[in-house]
Tab-separated table of C-alpha atoms in Angstrom:
chain	number	residue	atom	x	y	z
A	19	MET	CA	-11.018	-3.048	21.477
A	20	ALA	CA	-13.947	-0.819	22.314
A	21	SER	CA	-14.330	1.046	19.035
A	22	GLY	CA	-12.597	-1.567	16.937
A	23	LEU	CA	-9.086	-0.282	16.463
A	24	ALA	CA	-8.948	3.190	18.024
A	25	GLY	CA	-5.342	4.196	18.603
A	26	ARG	CA	-3.948	0.839	17.550
A	27	VAL	CA	-1.191	0.425	14.988
A	28	VAL	CA	-1.785	-1.898	12.041
A	29	LEU	CA	0.843	-2.928	9.481
A	30	ILE	CA	-0.553	-4.081	6.123
A	31	THR	CA	1.574	-5.627	3.379
A	32	GLY	CA	0.305	-5.373	-0.183
A	33	ALA	CA	-1.518	-2.170	0.775
A	34	SER	CA	-1.333	-0.516	-2.654
A	35	SER	CA	-4.464	-2.156	-4.098
A	36	GLY	CA	-7.355	-4.537	-3.582
A	37	ILE	CA	-8.041	-5.964	-0.142
A	38	GLY	CA	-4.947	-4.340	1.364
A	39	GLU	CA	-5.949	-0.869	0.211
A	40	ALA	CA	-9.521	-1.363	1.452
A	41	LEU	CA	-8.265	-2.650	4.803
A	42	ALA	CA	-6.114	0.458	5.212
A	43	ARG	CA	-9.103	2.754	4.673
A	44	GLU	CA	-11.216	0.726	7.105
A	45	VAL	CA	-8.499	0.746	9.785
A	46	ALA	CA	-8.301	4.537	9.497
A	47	ARG	CA	-12.103	4.851	9.577
A	48	ARG	CA	-12.102	2.945	12.872
A	49	GLY	CA	-9.491	5.229	14.374
A	50	GLY	CA	-6.473	3.004	13.867
A	51	ARG	CA	-3.042	4.155	12.759
A	52	VAL	CA	-1.923	2.367	9.633
A	53	VAL	CA	1.496	1.433	8.271
A	54	LEU	CA	1.168	0.980	4.515
A	55	SER	CA	3.708	-1.282	2.838
A	56	ALA	CA	4.002	-2.453	-0.764
A	57	ARG	CA	6.320	-2.105	-3.752
A	58	ARG	CA	4.416	0.697	-5.515
A	59	GLU	CA	5.404	3.803	-3.570
A	60	GLY	CA	3.295	6.197	-5.640
A	61	ARG	CA	0.113	4.347	-4.818
A	62	LEU	CA	1.045	4.124	-1.138
A	63	GLU	CA	1.670	7.860	-0.915
A	64	ALA	CA	-1.631	8.656	-2.642
A	65	LEU	CA	-3.485	6.412	-0.203
A	66	ALA	CA	-1.664	7.922	2.785
A	67	ARG	CA	-2.585	11.444	1.635
A	68	GLU	CA	-6.222	10.389	1.367
A	69	ILE	CA	-6.187	8.923	4.884
A	70	ARG	CA	-4.465	11.977	6.367
A	71	ALA	CA	-6.907	14.302	4.612
A	72	GLY	CA	-9.674	12.459	6.419
A	73	GLY	CA	-8.004	13.004	9.783
A	74	GLY	CA	-6.288	9.624	10.009
A	75	GLU	CA	-2.671	8.669	10.607
A	76	ALA	CA	-0.726	6.789	7.954
A	77	LEU	CA	2.910	5.908	7.400
A	78	THR	CA	4.296	4.499	4.134
A	79	VAL	CA	7.217	2.102	3.792
A	80	ARG	CA	8.284	0.640	0.473
A	81	CYS	CA	8.439	-3.097	1.061
A	82	ASP	CA	8.979	-6.166	-1.103
A	83	VAL	CA	8.068	-9.227	0.969
A	84	THR	CA	10.316	-11.420	-1.198
A	85	ARG	CA	13.409	-9.544	0.026
A	86	ASP	CA	15.023	-10.332	3.358
A	87	GLY	CA	15.027	-7.300	5.632
A	88	ASP	CA	12.246	-5.284	3.964
A	89	VAL	CA	9.472	-6.238	6.368
A	90	GLU	CA	11.831	-5.717	9.311
A	91	ARG	CA	12.325	-2.132	8.078
A	92	ALA	CA	8.557	-1.633	7.973
A	93	VAL	CA	8.181	-2.928	11.531
A	94	ALA	CA	11.043	-0.715	12.710
A	95	ALA	CA	9.422	2.304	11.042
A	96	ALA	CA	6.132	1.526	12.809
A	97	ARG	CA	7.905	1.302	16.152
A	98	GLU	CA	9.804	4.548	15.553
A	99	ALA	CA	6.722	6.483	14.433
A	100	PHE	CA	4.118	5.046	16.805
A	101	ASP	CA	6.128	3.240	19.500
A	102	ARG	CA	4.175	0.011	19.027
A	103	LEU	CA	2.626	-2.492	16.652
A	104	ASP	CA	-0.711	-4.131	17.459
A	105	VAL	CA	-1.694	-5.996	14.297
A	106	ALA	CA	0.218	-7.293	11.296
A	107	VAL	CA	-1.774	-8.227	8.196
A	108	ALA	CA	0.232	-10.490	5.878
A	109	ASN	CA	-1.750	-9.637	2.770
A	110	ALA	CA	0.753	-9.364	-0.115
A	111	GLY	CA	0.268	-12.023	-2.757
A	112	PHE	CA	-0.599	-12.890	-6.359
A	113	GLY	CA	-1.644	-15.936	-8.377
A	114	VAL	CA	0.286	-18.134	-10.814
A	115	ALA	CA	-2.053	-19.961	-13.205
A	116	GLY	CA	-1.431	-23.017	-15.388
A	117	ARG	CA	-1.437	-26.786	-15.364
A	118	VAL	CA	1.349	-28.510	-13.453
A	119	GLU	CA	2.941	-29.877	-16.633
A	120	ALA	CA	2.953	-26.414	-18.227
A	121	LEU	CA	4.528	-24.556	-15.306
A	122	SER	CA	8.245	-24.471	-14.609
A	123	ILE	CA	9.811	-25.086	-11.233
A	124	ASP	CA	10.657	-21.379	-11.235
A	125	ASP	CA	6.951	-20.566	-11.585
A	126	PHE	CA	6.241	-22.525	-8.404
A	127	ARG	CA	9.249	-21.008	-6.676
A	128	ARG	CA	8.124	-17.467	-7.585
A	129	GLN	CA	4.631	-18.188	-6.278
A	130	PHE	CA	5.901	-19.515	-2.963
A	131	GLU	CA	8.434	-16.729	-2.526
A	132	THR	CA	5.636	-14.158	-2.333
A	133	ASN	CA	2.624	-16.062	-1.034
A	134	VAL	CA	4.354	-18.313	1.503
A	135	PHE	CA	7.796	-16.979	2.359
A	136	GLY	CA	6.500	-13.405	2.146
A	137	VAL	CA	3.888	-14.270	4.767
A	138	LEU	CA	6.498	-16.035	6.868
A	139	ARG	CA	8.851	-13.032	6.665
A	140	THR	CA	6.009	-10.754	7.776
A	141	VAL	CA	5.107	-12.954	10.740
A	142	LYS	CA	8.683	-13.380	11.920
A	143	ALA	CA	9.458	-9.665	11.577
A	144	ALA	CA	6.350	-8.595	13.480
A	145	LEU	CA	6.313	-11.194	16.266
A	146	PRO	CA	8.569	-9.416	18.796
A	147	GLU	CA	6.339	-6.314	18.699
A	148	LEU	CA	3.115	-8.329	18.692
A	149	ARG	CA	4.237	-10.211	21.784
A	150	ARG	CA	4.828	-6.905	23.556
A	151	SER	CA	1.385	-5.589	22.627
A	152	ARG	CA	-0.351	-8.990	22.921
A	153	GLY	CA	-1.761	-8.149	19.516
A	154	GLY	CA	-2.726	-10.164	16.486
A	155	VAL	CA	-1.550	-11.392	13.130
A	156	ALA	CA	-3.862	-11.923	10.154
A	157	ILE	CA	-2.747	-14.272	7.391
A	158	MET	CA	-4.371	-13.776	4.004
A	159	GLY	CA	-5.246	-17.203	2.706
A	160	SER	CA	-8.040	-18.050	0.290
A	161	ALA	CA	-10.948	-20.382	-0.235
A	162	SER	CA	-8.376	-22.039	-2.507
A	163	GLY	CA	-6.637	-23.088	0.688
A	164	TYR	CA	-9.432	-25.665	0.985
A	165	LEU	CA	-10.278	-26.301	-2.669
A	166	ALA	CA	-7.728	-27.671	-5.134
A	167	VAL	CA	-8.712	-26.179	-8.493
A	168	PRO	CA	-7.408	-27.560	-11.828
A	169	GLY	CA	-5.094	-25.086	-13.528
A	170	MET	CA	-4.240	-23.278	-10.279
A	171	SER	CA	-1.828	-25.724	-8.667
A	172	ALA	CA	0.853	-23.214	-7.639
A	173	TYR	CA	-1.604	-20.752	-6.129
A	174	THR	CA	-3.645	-23.451	-4.406
A	175	MET	CA	-0.511	-25.049	-2.935
A	176	SER	CA	0.581	-21.684	-1.544
A	177	LYS	CA	-2.786	-21.083	0.121
A	178	PHE	CA	-2.904	-24.581	1.625
A	179	ALA	CA	0.552	-23.822	3.046
A	180	VAL	CA	-0.382	-20.538	4.728
A	181	ARG	CA	-3.503	-22.117	6.225
A	182	ALA	CA	-1.233	-24.719	7.820
A	183	LEU	CA	1.045	-21.929	9.045
A	184	ALA	CA	-1.891	-20.103	10.639
A	185	GLU	CA	-3.089	-23.237	12.409
A	186	THR	CA	0.414	-23.977	13.690
A	187	LEU	CA	1.020	-20.429	14.892
A	188	ARG	CA	-2.306	-20.328	16.713
A	189	GLY	CA	-1.132	-23.018	19.110
A	190	GLU	CA	2.424	-21.716	19.383
A	191	LEU	CA	1.389	-18.137	20.194
A	192	HIS	CA	-1.587	-18.798	22.454
A	193	ASP	CA	0.393	-18.461	25.683
A	194	ASP	CA	1.962	-15.223	24.395
A	195	GLY	CA	-1.480	-13.654	24.003
A	196	VAL	CA	-1.051	-13.188	20.244
A	197	ALA	CA	-4.184	-13.953	18.199
A	198	VAL	CA	-3.874	-15.546	14.755
A	199	THR	CA	-6.664	-15.025	12.219
A	200	HIS	CA	-6.717	-16.984	8.964
A	201	VAL	CA	-8.590	-15.070	6.249
A	202	ALA	CA	-10.127	-17.134	3.442
A	203	PRO	CA	-11.724	-14.882	0.817
A	204	GLY	CA	-13.536	-15.927	-2.307
A	205	PHE	CA	-13.746	-13.559	-5.272
A	206	ILE	CA	-13.086	-10.015	-4.031
A	207	GLU	CA	-12.698	-6.809	-6.026
A	208	SER	CA	-8.941	-6.575	-6.719
A	209	GLU	CA	-6.269	-6.643	-9.402
A	210	ILE	CA	-5.198	-10.228	-8.697
A	211	ARG	CA	-6.974	-11.704	-11.716
A	212	ARG	CA	-5.239	-9.193	-14.007
A	213	ILE	CA	-1.725	-9.988	-12.789
A	214	ASP	CA	0.412	-12.338	-14.885
A	215	ASN	CA	2.524	-15.273	-13.725
A	216	ALA	CA	5.525	-13.007	-13.245
A	217	GLY	CA	3.587	-10.827	-10.809
A	218	ALA	CA	3.140	-7.898	-13.214
A	219	LEU	CA	-0.155	-6.080	-13.737
A	220	ARG	CA	-1.518	-6.446	-17.272
A	221	GLU	CA	-2.630	-2.884	-17.953
A	222	GLY	CA	-5.941	-2.783	-19.760
A	223	ALA	CA	-6.766	-6.434	-19.064
A	224	ARG	CA	-10.429	-7.031	-18.346
A	225	GLU	CA	-11.853	-8.629	-15.222
A	226	PRO	CA	-12.596	-12.243	-16.281
A	227	LEU	CA	-15.349	-12.860	-13.711
A	228	PRO	CA	-18.965	-11.625	-13.865
A	229	ARG	CA	-19.564	-8.591	-11.688
A	230	TRP	CA	-22.316	-10.237	-9.642
A	231	LEU	CA	-19.859	-12.846	-8.343
A	232	ILE	CA	-17.354	-10.310	-6.952
A	233	MET	CA	-17.653	-8.808	-3.468
A	234	PRO	CA	-16.632	-5.138	-3.152
A	235	ALA	CA	-13.282	-4.777	-1.381
A	236	LYS	CA	-14.824	-2.334	1.108
A	237	THR	CA	-17.357	-4.948	2.224
A	238	ALA	CA	-14.679	-7.619	2.539
A	239	ALA	CA	-12.452	-5.280	4.553
A	240	ARG	CA	-15.207	-4.688	7.106
A	241	GLN	CA	-15.748	-8.417	7.600
A	242	ILE	CA	-12.028	-9.116	7.853
A	243	LEU	CA	-11.411	-6.372	10.415
A	244	ASP	CA	-14.406	-7.484	12.462
A	245	ALA	CA	-12.769	-10.915	12.718
A	246	ILE	CA	-9.346	-9.462	13.593
A	247	VAL	CA	-10.804	-7.232	16.303
A	248	ALA	CA	-12.754	-10.193	17.720
A	249	ARG	CA	-9.528	-12.290	17.625
A	250	ARG	CA	-11.328	-15.003	15.679
A	251	ALA	CA	-9.392	-18.014	14.411
A	252	GLU	CA	-10.785	-17.742	10.874
A	253	VAL	CA	-13.052	-15.695	8.666
A	254	ILE	CA	-14.374	-16.986	5.339
A	255	VAL	CA	-15.449	-14.099	3.128
A	256	THR	CA	-18.215	-14.309	0.463
A	257	GLY	CA	-21.092	-16.744	0.272
A	258	HIS	CA	-19.556	-18.804	-2.519
A	259	ALA	CA	-16.359	-19.233	-0.496
A	260	LYS	CA	-18.366	-20.443	2.505
A	261	LEU	CA	-20.205	-22.933	0.289
A	262	GLY	CA	-16.965	-24.145	-1.326
A	263	VAL	CA	-15.183	-24.596	1.994
A	264	ALA	CA	-18.182	-26.430	3.462
A	265	LEU	CA	-18.243	-28.812	0.489
A	266	ALA	CA	-14.487	-29.382	0.732
A	267	ARG	CA	-14.850	-30.249	4.409
A	268	HIS	CA	-17.982	-32.392	4.239
A	269	ALA	CA	-18.304	-33.649	0.646
A	270	PRO	CA	-14.745	-34.082	-0.679
A	271	ASP	CA	-15.758	-36.800	-3.164
A	272	LEU	CA	-18.269	-34.450	-4.773
A	273	VAL	CA	-15.674	-31.677	-4.992
A	274	GLY	CA	-13.186	-34.106	-6.550
A	275	ALA	CA	-15.701	-35.247	-9.147
A	276	VAL	CA	-16.540	-31.660	-10.109
A	277	ALA	CA	-12.831	-30.768	-10.359
A	278	THR	CA	-12.177	-33.774	-12.604
A	279	ARG	CA	-15.069	-32.847	-14.874
A	280	LEU	CA	-13.888	-29.248	-15.149
A	281	SER	CA	-10.384	-30.418	-16.001
A	282	ARG	CA	-11.676	-32.746	-18.727
A	283	LYS	CA	-13.849	-30.019	-20.251
A	284	ALA	CA	-10.882	-27.628	-20.266
A	285	ARG	CA	-8.871	-30.200	-22.234
A	286	GLY	CA	-11.730	-30.825	-24.675
A	287	LYS	CA	-12.384	-34.403	-23.570
A	288	GLY	CA	-16.096	-34.010	-22.945
A	289	PRO	CA	-18.024	-34.749	-19.759
């Protein structure tokens, strides 16, 4: 891909905010044609207008990845408008927080329906077109796909699951010429930390993390697209994510001890 993505068609789920929105702008900046999909049509249309005003090509398709058939409609729209699909970015997701004993089975089910089955729906819908183009699929995981964090069981489980999916697909699709890139971000500028356990944005809620710890979405998007273009197996985004993943891989006992201490402090049981 000489200039990165010139002329190529990229489908992004969860494109109405955060990493997905930043990825869409970066695809357009690199000359790619972008298919924007998410539930919030107003935001998608505003983003598409911005991209078109800058000379780019953008198509919007309302899409809920928890509903059978929605991602297939987005893929069909991409094929009808652009006659191809080169990259699918399975980005849509949110986080359910809470201790295992405090969460209901429905909380876990809701988390998996978006973060796991939504990714799976995206992959399965896009695969026929990606095989034709010998393109790539990017699966949005997380550093939490390596690190089990107390109080985030549902989210962490979902990200471990999509990492396993990416690793499985990589072997299955190798002979088809389809690249699979697992994306493992740390803390990125987005709305995810202001979304409740039902998946709704808490308007007016404040960002709970210090600003210095959060990478701008634009910076993350550049790193992610560099990895997709290079057909890399994985990209870990942010320094703290790289450190956390390295510790999880090479010092699991240390990570476990820290997690236990954090859990005890959260419950008021001291060090």
